[in-house]
Structures are given as C-alpha cells and as structure tokens.
Amino acid sequence: MRLFSSSPSSSSPKPNFTLFSPSQNPNKFTFKTVHPFKTRLPTPSLLSLIPPCSSKIYSSSTVLNKEADQEGSVEAEQDTFKKVLVVRRPVKDVSREDDESEDVEAEGDDDALKSSRIDAGLEEFAKKMPMFEPERVESGGSLGKPLTVNLDLALYKARVLARKYRYEEAETILEKCIYYWPEDGRSYVTLGKILSKQSKMAEARAVYERGCQATQGENPYIWQCWAVLENKMGNIRRARELFDAATVADKRHIAAWHGWAVLELKQGNVKKARHLLAKGLKFCSGNEYIYQTLALLEARASRYEQARYLFRQATKCNPKSCASWLAWAQLEVQQENNRAARLLFEKAVQASPKNRFAWHVWGVFEANIGNIDKGRKLLKIGHALNPRDPVLLQSLALLEYKHSTANLARVLFRRASELDPRHQPVWIAWGWMEWKEGNISTARELYQRALSIDSTTESAARCLQAWGVLEQRAGNLSAARRLFRSSLNINSQSYVTWMTWAALEEDQGNSVRAEEIRNLYFQQRTEVVDDASWVMGFLDCIDPALDSIKRLLNLDQDPSNKAQEPLKDAGVNETSAQEPLVSSSSGQNDGFDIENESGLDLDAFIEDKLLLDPSKLDILMENPGSFTPKRIKSPRRVWRSQKRTTMTLPQTSI
C-alpha cells in the first residue's frame, strides 16, 4: 500500500481532511476527521517534518495502479476500524527519546491511530496509572493464613485450657484465632466468657463490641453474651437493647428470647416475660428451656397441674435435658412428694451422669429428709466426677459439720477455697461455721474475705446480713445497723434483712423505729420478692452454694406467711437454721405419672456407666486426682477401612 510518494500524482484521490498547523505544537499534530472511514493523507507542508531517510524509503517503493491503490485503501480502512475497537492496556514505561524515523518504520499505521484516539494529556495520565495484576493480589491475600480446620482445633484447645484455669494460654490462642478469622464469632464469645470468669468485665465488653463490629452485627451469639454481661453488671436498660439486637440478628435464636424473658422476670415484669417466651415458641417451635421457664411461672402462681404439664412437654422435647428433670424434681420437693422427686432425680442423673448440679441437689434432698448416709454418698460421687467444683465440697463440709466434727469441715472448706478462691459462698459458709464455733475474729476475717471478692452481688448482700447478726449478738449495735443498711442497699427486697433489723430495734426498745422499718419494707417491695426461686432460670434457681447458705441462715422463708410475724430474736432463727429441713411426706405421688417407676440401683449405675467403685469413694476424697471419669462415647459409628492408613495433614501452628 502506498501512502504517498515524493511527487504527488494527479490520479490519487483527493484528501478529505484538514490538518492543523504544526506550528501550534511542533511535537504534535492533530487531525480533524471529516469522514470517519477514509484514509487521511498529510499535506505537502508536512513533508518537511519527515527525516530524509523516510523519503528515501518511500521513493524507492513500487508505484501501483489506481485499482490496486483503491483496494489497498479499503483494506487499510478495515484494518484501522478493527484497531480502533480494540481496547489496549496503557503502556507502563514509554521512552521519551524515540526517534521519529524509527516510529514511522516500526509502527506504521499505529502512530496515526494513537494520535486520533488519545491526545498527549491522556497519554501522560495513562502512564501514571497503576497496572492491575490479579496474580499478585491473589497470592498476597492467602499468604500465611492457616487452614480453616485449625480454627476448630484452636477453639477446642482454648476451652480445655479454660477448664483447667489456664486462662492466659487460652486468651493467647483466642487472640490468634481472632487475628486469622475475624469474621468468626465463636472466638469472641469464648474469649468474652473467659474474661468474665476472671471478673474482667470491661475487657470482656470490649471483646464483644469488637466482635459485633467484625461480624457487622449479624452474629446473635455475640449480642446475647454481651447482654448477659451487661445484666450481670446491673445495666438493665443496656441489656434489654442488646437482647433486642440479638433477636433482630436472628429471630430463631432461642437463647436471646429466653435470656430476655428471665431478665424481665427478675425485674418483676411477668406479663412482658410471658410475651417474650410466647415469641420464642412461635419462632423456634418447641424448646425445653421455654417450657421449663413457663412451668416455673405456673408453679409460682400455684397452678401445679399446669406446671407439671409444661414440665412433661419440656422432657418430651429433650429427654436428655437434665435441667428440666431437676426443675420438675424441685417442684415435687416443694409439694413434699418425696417419692416422685426421687424418681425425677434418678432421671436427671441418667440423662447427664456427670452433671454436678444433679448429684448435688439430689444429695442435699436426701440429707434434708434424714438419709444422711445416702446424701453423703451422692455428694462424694459428684465430687469424684467433678473434682474441681468447690460447691460440692462446701455442701459436704456443712453436712460433716452437722453430723461429724468441725475439724473435718474445716479441711473441706479449705480445699474448696483453694479450688476457687473467688467463690464467695464458700467463704460465707466457712465464716458462719466459725461463728457458731465461737471464733468471732476468724468469722469476721472470712466475711471480709468474701466481700473483698465482690461487694455488689447477692452473695455479698447475704454476707453483710450474716455479719450484721454476728455483730448484733456481740453487742456492736451500731456496726450491725450499718451492715444491715449496706445489705439492703444491694438487695432492697430481702425480707429477712428488713425483719432482722426491725427485731434489733424492737429489742432495744425502739418500737416506733421498728414499725417504720416494717412499713418501709411493705412500701418498697415489688412483685418479685427476695428468694423467690421460681422467677429465675434453672442455673439461678438451684445455685447449690446459695441454697446451702439460705438453709443455714434461714433465708428461705415465705414472706407472705410471715409478714405479720416479725422476728423476735434473730439468734433463735440462726440457731435453728442448722437443722435439716425434714419433710413430712407420706410418700404419695399426687398425680405424678411416669412410665418407669422402678428404683435405680445406684452402685450398679456408677460402676457400669462411670467405672467408679463405690467402695473407694473415701479414697477418692483424699486423692481426687487418682480417678479419671469414663468418657461417654457417642452412639454414632464411623466406618473405617481396615486397609486404610492414617494420613497426617500439614497444619499451621496457631
């Protein structure tokens, strides 16, 4: 194809374009297109800009006829049209010292195409633009991140370390999990719970807040755990907002509905709690915890048949729910249906053989009805299965103090306090025993040790009340008044504290002041009174430590029956509190129906299910580390080939 020759031919087609003068920019000239698909030829004035070597090359080319020239022109137009539609990547490095003659020789028509498609300003801008390299981005995004299976292994290891009270190592592992998998909510939940156990509430709150931001508020478990934390800290309004956020994130999250309902029950909003529980049943269908809480509400309202029906529904939803069986057993204990209660306790331990609550509550029940040996045996079995639980040792110490010696009780109290130094009820019960033994200074030290752990809890309120009785009996009336007032500042609904303070004033001859204190109690009390265990969830309702202290300190009185009978002598109640609550049950079931009412062979059960020798319980009490509970294997069988060898996969250590 011939672009132009040294001497223009008269037969060549007339150029239909105009050329701007190159004097405007000597290094650049721009074509103004008149027809989009015609070959543009430069004017003769442009020939002066072309180097001499270019004219020699063109002058030596073969002269074609008119038809061949027209065919070449059509081909050039088609080739130019195709090149215009091609999107080309910008060149990263372009040399500024290109020779003009080499450009014409090497690129040919591309030079004209560039000039018509993009001006010099756009070229300079394109040179500065970074080039997209997907290979480099992909390789950098996955570099150094472990496999997802390591997350499950790390979470399991952290939970095991937390159960062994190795909190620092567990926190280190969880922080690495958050670093590698910030979108997974399990790491935040586990870390927050570990920090809460150490009373690091502010740090736990920061972890939950960071988790909600990382998951963009779509993880209901983090919202729910955060709400429980705020509820423990006394921020009721904030807890309600967080429970609401959890239900918005996932309306099928049953723990949020149930936790919110329990919060409203503790605040006395029974109607609101029933509404929340109904929503939980609506969105989550049948759930044992919802049925159980509704049953506790019915029992609190003295509608026992409805309560039994709801308990039956709860156990149908999950026959392995130890909480439902125990709550039902407590209802029968309150109704003095001892035979039915014992059968339900047996169901509870069969559903969860290593559950510490089941063994503890059953043991206390047997001791209260006069079966001291069986109660002691049940508590020892629970301790052998849960050697790190201080509550079982505490109850066993109280039992030994009542029916054995104070020295043996002291040994058990000391072991319990070493297992968990931050468990307040252990120190309170130990202080109560020392007070009964006449060791007033030791009792004061133990009470002070309990308050140094946390002075804002329900246990602290009970500790202050017991300490106030101690000072009253010692003759320090001003100190006793201050202690009673401090206890009521924590829990203003305690009937026992109000009546004990009123009895103190009346004993001192201040009848008017005593009547004022009684009137204050009736004026400020709400529907939810102190020690109404039916209002709480299962874990609150059967907290073993608190129940033991309530029995010993006579805190489980019914305010409605004794409101008109103030305590004349606080010391009489304290002395009589150590007597076990012997039931006068006739052994009837009162409508209790259960398919299998055959008694449980306890010795055969623990030997078969737990590989525990009943004759060696006393040895295990002295050496709790010598026994390892049997692991209960899952009934699911996994098929494995006989010829298959184990393959070890490389894993990145976290």
Coordinates of N, CA and C in Angstrom, one line a residue, residues 65-181:
N65 N -1.0 0.7 -9.7 CA -2.0 1.3 -10.5 C -3.2 1.8 -9.6
K66 N -4.1 2.4 -10.2 CA -5.2 3.0 -9.5 C -6.1 2.0 -8.8
E67 N -6.4 0.9 -9.5 CA -7.3 -0.1 -8.8 C -6.6 -0.8 -7.6
A68 N -5.3 -1.1 -7.8 CA -4.6 -1.6 -6.6 C -4.5 -0.7 -5.5
D69 N -4.4 0.6 -5.8 CA -4.4 1.7 -4.8 C -5.7 1.8 -4.0
Q70 N -6.8 1.6 -4.8 CA -8.1 1.7 -4.1 C -8.4 0.4 -3.3
E71 N -7.9 -0.8 -3.8 CA -8.1 -1.9 -2.9 C -7.3 -1.8 -1.6
G72 N -6.1 -1.3 -1.7 CA -5.3 -1.1 -0.5 C -5.9 -0.1 0.4
S73 N -6.5 0.9 -0.2 CA -7.2 1.9 0.7 C -8.3 1.3 1.5
V74 N -9.1 0.4 0.8 CA -10.2 -0.3 1.5 C -9.7 -1.2 2.6
E75 N -8.6 -1.9 2.3 CA -8.0 -2.8 3.4 C -7.5 -2.0 4.5
A76 N -6.9 -0.9 4.3 CA -6.4 0.0 5.4 C -7.5 0.5 6.2
E77 N -8.7 0.9 5.6 CA -9.8 1.3 6.3 C -10.4 0.3 7.2
Q78 N -10.5 -1.0 6.7 CA -11.0 -2.1 7.5 C -10.0 -2.4 8.7
D79 N -8.7 -2.4 8.4 CA -7.7 -2.6 9.4 C -7.7 -1.5 10.5
T80 N -7.9 -0.3 10.1 CA -8.0 0.8 11.0 C -9.2 0.7 11.9
F81 N -10.3 0.3 11.3 CA -11.6 0.2 12.0 C -11.5 -0.9 13.1
K82 N -10.8 -2.0 12.8 CA -10.6 -3.1 13.7 C -9.8 -2.6 14.9
K83 N -8.7 -1.9 14.6 CA -7.8 -1.4 15.6 C -8.4 -0.4 16.5
V84 N -9.3 0.4 16.0 CA -10.0 1.4 16.8 C -10.8 0.8 17.9
L85 N -11.5 -0.4 17.6 CA -12.4 -1.1 18.5 C -11.6 -1.9 19.6
V86 N -10.3 -2.1 19.4 CA -9.6 -2.9 20.4 C -9.2 -2.0 21.5
V87 N -9.5 -2.5 22.8 CA -9.1 -1.7 24.0 C -7.8 -2.2 24.4
R88 N -6.8 -1.3 24.4 CA -5.5 -1.7 24.7 C -5.1 -1.2 26.1
R89 N -4.3 -2.0 26.8 CA -3.8 -1.6 28.1 C -2.7 -0.5 28.0
P90 N -2.7 0.5 28.9 CA -1.7 1.5 28.8 C -0.3 1.0 29.0
V91 N 0.6 1.5 28.3 CA 2.0 1.1 28.5 C 2.6 1.7 29.7
K92 N 3.2 0.9 30.5 CA 3.7 1.3 31.8 C 5.0 2.2 31.6
D93 N 5.9 1.8 30.8 CA 7.1 2.6 30.6 C 7.3 2.9 29.1
V94 N 7.2 4.2 28.8 CA 7.4 4.6 27.4 C 8.6 5.5 27.3
S95 N 9.5 5.3 26.4 CA 10.7 6.1 26.3 C 10.3 7.4 25.6
R96 N 10.9 8.4 26.1 CA 10.7 9.8 25.6 C 11.7 10.1 24.5
E97 N 12.7 9.2 24.2 CA 13.7 9.5 23.3 C 13.6 8.7 22.0
D98 N 12.3 8.4 21.6 CA 12.1 7.6 20.4 C 12.4 8.5 19.2
D99 N 13.1 7.8 18.3 CA 13.4 8.5 17.1 C 12.2 8.6 16.2
E100 N 12.0 9.7 15.5 CA 10.8 9.9 14.7 C 10.8 8.9 13.5
S101 N 11.9 8.7 12.9 CA 12.0 7.8 11.8 C 11.8 6.4 12.2
E102 N 12.2 6.0 13.4 CA 12.0 4.6 13.8 C 10.6 4.3 14.1
D103 N 9.8 5.3 14.6 CA 8.4 5.2 14.8 C 7.6 4.9 13.6
V104 N 8.0 5.7 12.6 CA 7.3 5.5 11.3 C 7.5 4.2 10.7
E105 N 8.8 3.7 10.8 CA 9.2 2.4 10.2 C 8.6 1.2 11.0
A106 N 8.6 1.3 12.3 CA 8.2 0.1 13.1 C 6.7 0.0 13.3
E107 N 6.1 1.1 13.6 CA 4.7 1.1 14.0 C 3.8 1.4 12.8
G108 N 4.2 2.1 11.9 CA 3.4 2.4 10.7 C 2.1 3.1 11.1
D109 N 1.0 2.4 10.8 CA -0.4 3.0 11.0 C -0.7 3.2 12.4
D110 N 0.0 2.5 13.4 CA -0.4 2.7 14.8 C -0.1 4.1 15.3
D111 N 0.9 4.8 14.6 CA 1.2 6.1 15.1 C 0.0 7.1 14.8
A112 N -0.6 6.9 13.6 CA -1.8 7.7 13.3 C -3.0 7.3 14.1
L113 N -3.1 6.0 14.5 CA -4.2 5.6 15.3 C -4.1 6.2 16.7
K114 N -2.9 6.2 17.2 CA -2.8 6.8 18.6 C -3.1 8.3 18.6
S115 N -2.7 9.0 17.6 CA -2.9 10.4 17.5 C -4.4 10.7 17.4
S116 N -5.1 9.9 16.7 CA -6.6 10.2 16.5 C -7.4 9.7 17.7
R117 N -6.9 8.8 18.6 CA -7.7 8.2 19.7 C -7.4 8.9 21.0
I118 N -6.3 9.3 21.2 CA -6.0 9.9 22.6 C -4.9 11.0 22.4
D119 N -5.1 12.0 23.1 CA -4.2 13.2 23.0 C -3.0 13.0 24.0
A120 N -2.2 13.9 23.9 CA -1.0 13.8 24.7 C -1.2 13.9 26.2
G121 N -2.2 14.6 26.6 CA -2.6 14.7 28.1 C -3.1 13.4 28.6
L122 N -3.9 12.7 27.8 CA -4.4 11.4 28.3 C -3.3 10.4 28.3
E123 N -2.4 10.5 27.4 CA -1.2 9.6 27.4 C -0.4 9.7 28.7
E124 N -0.1 11.0 29.0 CA 0.6 11.2 30.2 C -0.1 10.6 31.5
F125 N -1.4 10.8 31.5 CA -2.3 10.3 32.6 C -2.2 8.8 32.7
A126 N -2.3 8.2 31.5 CA -2.3 6.7 31.4 C -1.0 6.1 31.9
K127 N 0.1 6.9 31.6 CA 1.4 6.4 32.1 C 1.5 6.3 33.6
K128 N 0.8 7.2 34.3 CA 0.9 7.2 35.7 C -0.1 6.3 36.4
M129 N -1.0 5.7 35.7 CA -2.0 4.8 36.3 C -1.3 3.4 36.6
P130 N -1.6 2.9 37.8 CA -1.0 1.5 38.1 C -1.7 0.5 37.3
M131 N -0.9 -0.6 37.0 CA -1.5 -1.7 36.2 C -2.1 -2.7 37.2
F132 N -3.2 -3.2 36.7 CA -3.9 -4.3 37.5 C -3.3 -5.6 37.3
E133 N -2.8 -6.2 38.4 CA -2.2 -7.5 38.3 C -2.9 -8.5 39.2
P134 N -3.8 -9.3 38.7 CA -4.6 -10.2 39.6 C -3.8 -11.3 40.2
E135 N -2.7 -11.7 39.6 CA -1.9 -12.8 40.2 C -1.3 -12.3 41.5
R136 N -0.8 -11.1 41.5 CA -0.1 -10.6 42.7 C -1.1 -10.4 43.8
V137 N -2.3 -10.0 43.5 CA -3.3 -9.7 44.6 C -3.8 -11.1 45.2
E138 N -4.0 -12.1 44.4 CA -4.5 -13.4 44.8 C -3.4 -14.1 45.7
S139 N -2.2 -14.0 45.3 CA -1.1 -14.6 46.0 C -0.9 -13.9 47.4
G140 N -1.1 -12.6 47.4 CA -0.8 -11.9 48.7 C -2.0 -12.0 49.6
G141 N -3.2 -12.3 49.2 CA -4.4 -12.4 50.1 C -4.4 -13.6 50.9
S142 N -4.0 -14.7 50.4 CA -4.0 -16.0 51.1 C -2.6 -16.4 51.7
L143 N -1.7 -15.5 51.6 CA -0.4 -15.8 52.1 C -0.3 -15.9 53.6
G144 N 0.0 -17.0 54.2 CA 0.2 -17.0 55.7 C -1.0 -17.3 56.5
K145 N -2.2 -17.5 55.9 CA -3.4 -17.8 56.6 C -3.5 -19.3 56.8
P146 N -3.8 -19.8 58.0 CA -3.9 -21.3 58.2 C -5.2 -21.8 57.6
L147 N -5.3 -23.1 57.6 CA -6.5 -23.8 57.1 C -7.6 -23.6 58.1
T148 N -8.9 -23.6 57.6 CA -10.0 -23.4 58.5 C -10.1 -24.4 59.6
V149 N -9.7 -25.6 59.3 CA -9.8 -26.7 60.3 C -9.0 -26.4 61.6
N150 N -8.0 -25.5 61.5 CA -7.2 -25.2 62.6 C -8.0 -24.3 63.6
L151 N -9.0 -23.6 63.1 CA -9.9 -22.8 64.0 C -10.6 -23.7 64.9
D152 N -11.2 -24.7 64.5 CA -12.0 -25.6 65.4 C -11.0 -26.3 66.4
L153 N -9.8 -26.7 66.0 CA -8.9 -27.3 66.9 C -8.4 -26.3 67.9
A154 N -8.2 -25.0 67.5 CA -7.7 -24.0 68.4 C -8.8 -23.6 69.5
L155 N -10.1 -23.6 69.0 CA -11.2 -23.3 69.9 C -11.3 -24.4 71.0
Y156 N -11.2 -25.6 70.5 CA -11.3 -26.7 71.5 C -10.2 -26.7 72.5
K157 N -9.0 -26.4 72.0 CA -7.8 -26.3 72.9 C -8.0 -25.2 73.9
A158 N -8.6 -24.1 73.5 CA -8.8 -22.9 74.4 C -9.8 -23.3 75.5
R159 N -10.9 -24.0 75.1 CA -11.9 -24.4 76.1 C -11.3 -25.4 77.1
V160 N -10.4 -26.3 76.6 CA -9.8 -27.2 77.6 C -8.9 -26.5 78.5
L161 N -8.1 -25.5 78.0 CA -7.3 -24.8 78.9 C -8.0 -23.9 79.9
A162 N -9.2 -23.4 79.5 CA -10.0 -22.6 80.4 C -10.6 -23.5 81.5
R163 N -11.0 -24.7 81.2 CA -11.5 -25.6 82.2 C -10.4 -26.0 83.2
K164 N -9.1 -25.9 82.8 CA -8.0 -26.2 83.7 C -7.5 -24.9 84.4
Y165 N -8.2 -23.8 84.2 CA -7.9 -22.5 84.8 C -6.6 -21.9 84.3
R166 N -6.2 -22.3 83.1 CA -5.0 -21.8 82.4 C -5.5 -20.7 81.4
Y167 N -5.9 -19.6 82.0 CA -6.6 -18.6 81.3 C -5.7 -17.8 80.3
E168 N -4.5 -17.6 80.7 CA -3.6 -16.8 79.9 C -3.3 -17.5 78.6
E169 N -3.0 -18.8 78.6 CA -2.8 -19.5 77.4 C -4.0 -19.6 76.5
A170 N -5.2 -19.7 77.1 CA -6.4 -19.8 76.3 C -6.6 -18.4 75.6
E171 N -6.3 -17.3 76.4 CA -6.5 -16.0 75.8 C -5.6 -15.8 74.6
T172 N -4.3 -16.3 74.7 CA -3.4 -16.1 73.6 C -3.8 -16.8 72.4
I173 N -4.4 -18.1 72.5 CA -4.8 -18.8 71.4 C -6.0 -18.1 70.7
L174 N -6.9 -17.6 71.6 CA -8.1 -17.0 71.0 C -7.8 -15.7 70.3
E175 N -6.8 -14.9 70.8 CA -6.4 -13.7 70.1 C -5.9 -14.0 68.7
K176 N -5.1 -15.1 68.6 CA -4.6 -15.5 67.3 C -5.8 -16.0 66.4
C177 N -6.8 -16.6 67.0 CA -8.0 -17.0 66.2 C -8.7 -15.8 65.6
I178 N -8.8 -14.8 66.4 CA -9.4 -13.5 66.0 C -8.6 -12.8 64.9
Y179 N -7.3 -12.9 65.0 CA -6.4 -12.3 64.0 C -6.6 -13.0 62.7
Y180 N -6.6 -14.3 62.7 CA -6.7 -15.0 61.4 C -8.1 -15.1 60.9
W181 N -9.1 -15.2 61.8 CA -10.5 -15.4 61.3 C -11.4 -14.3 62.0

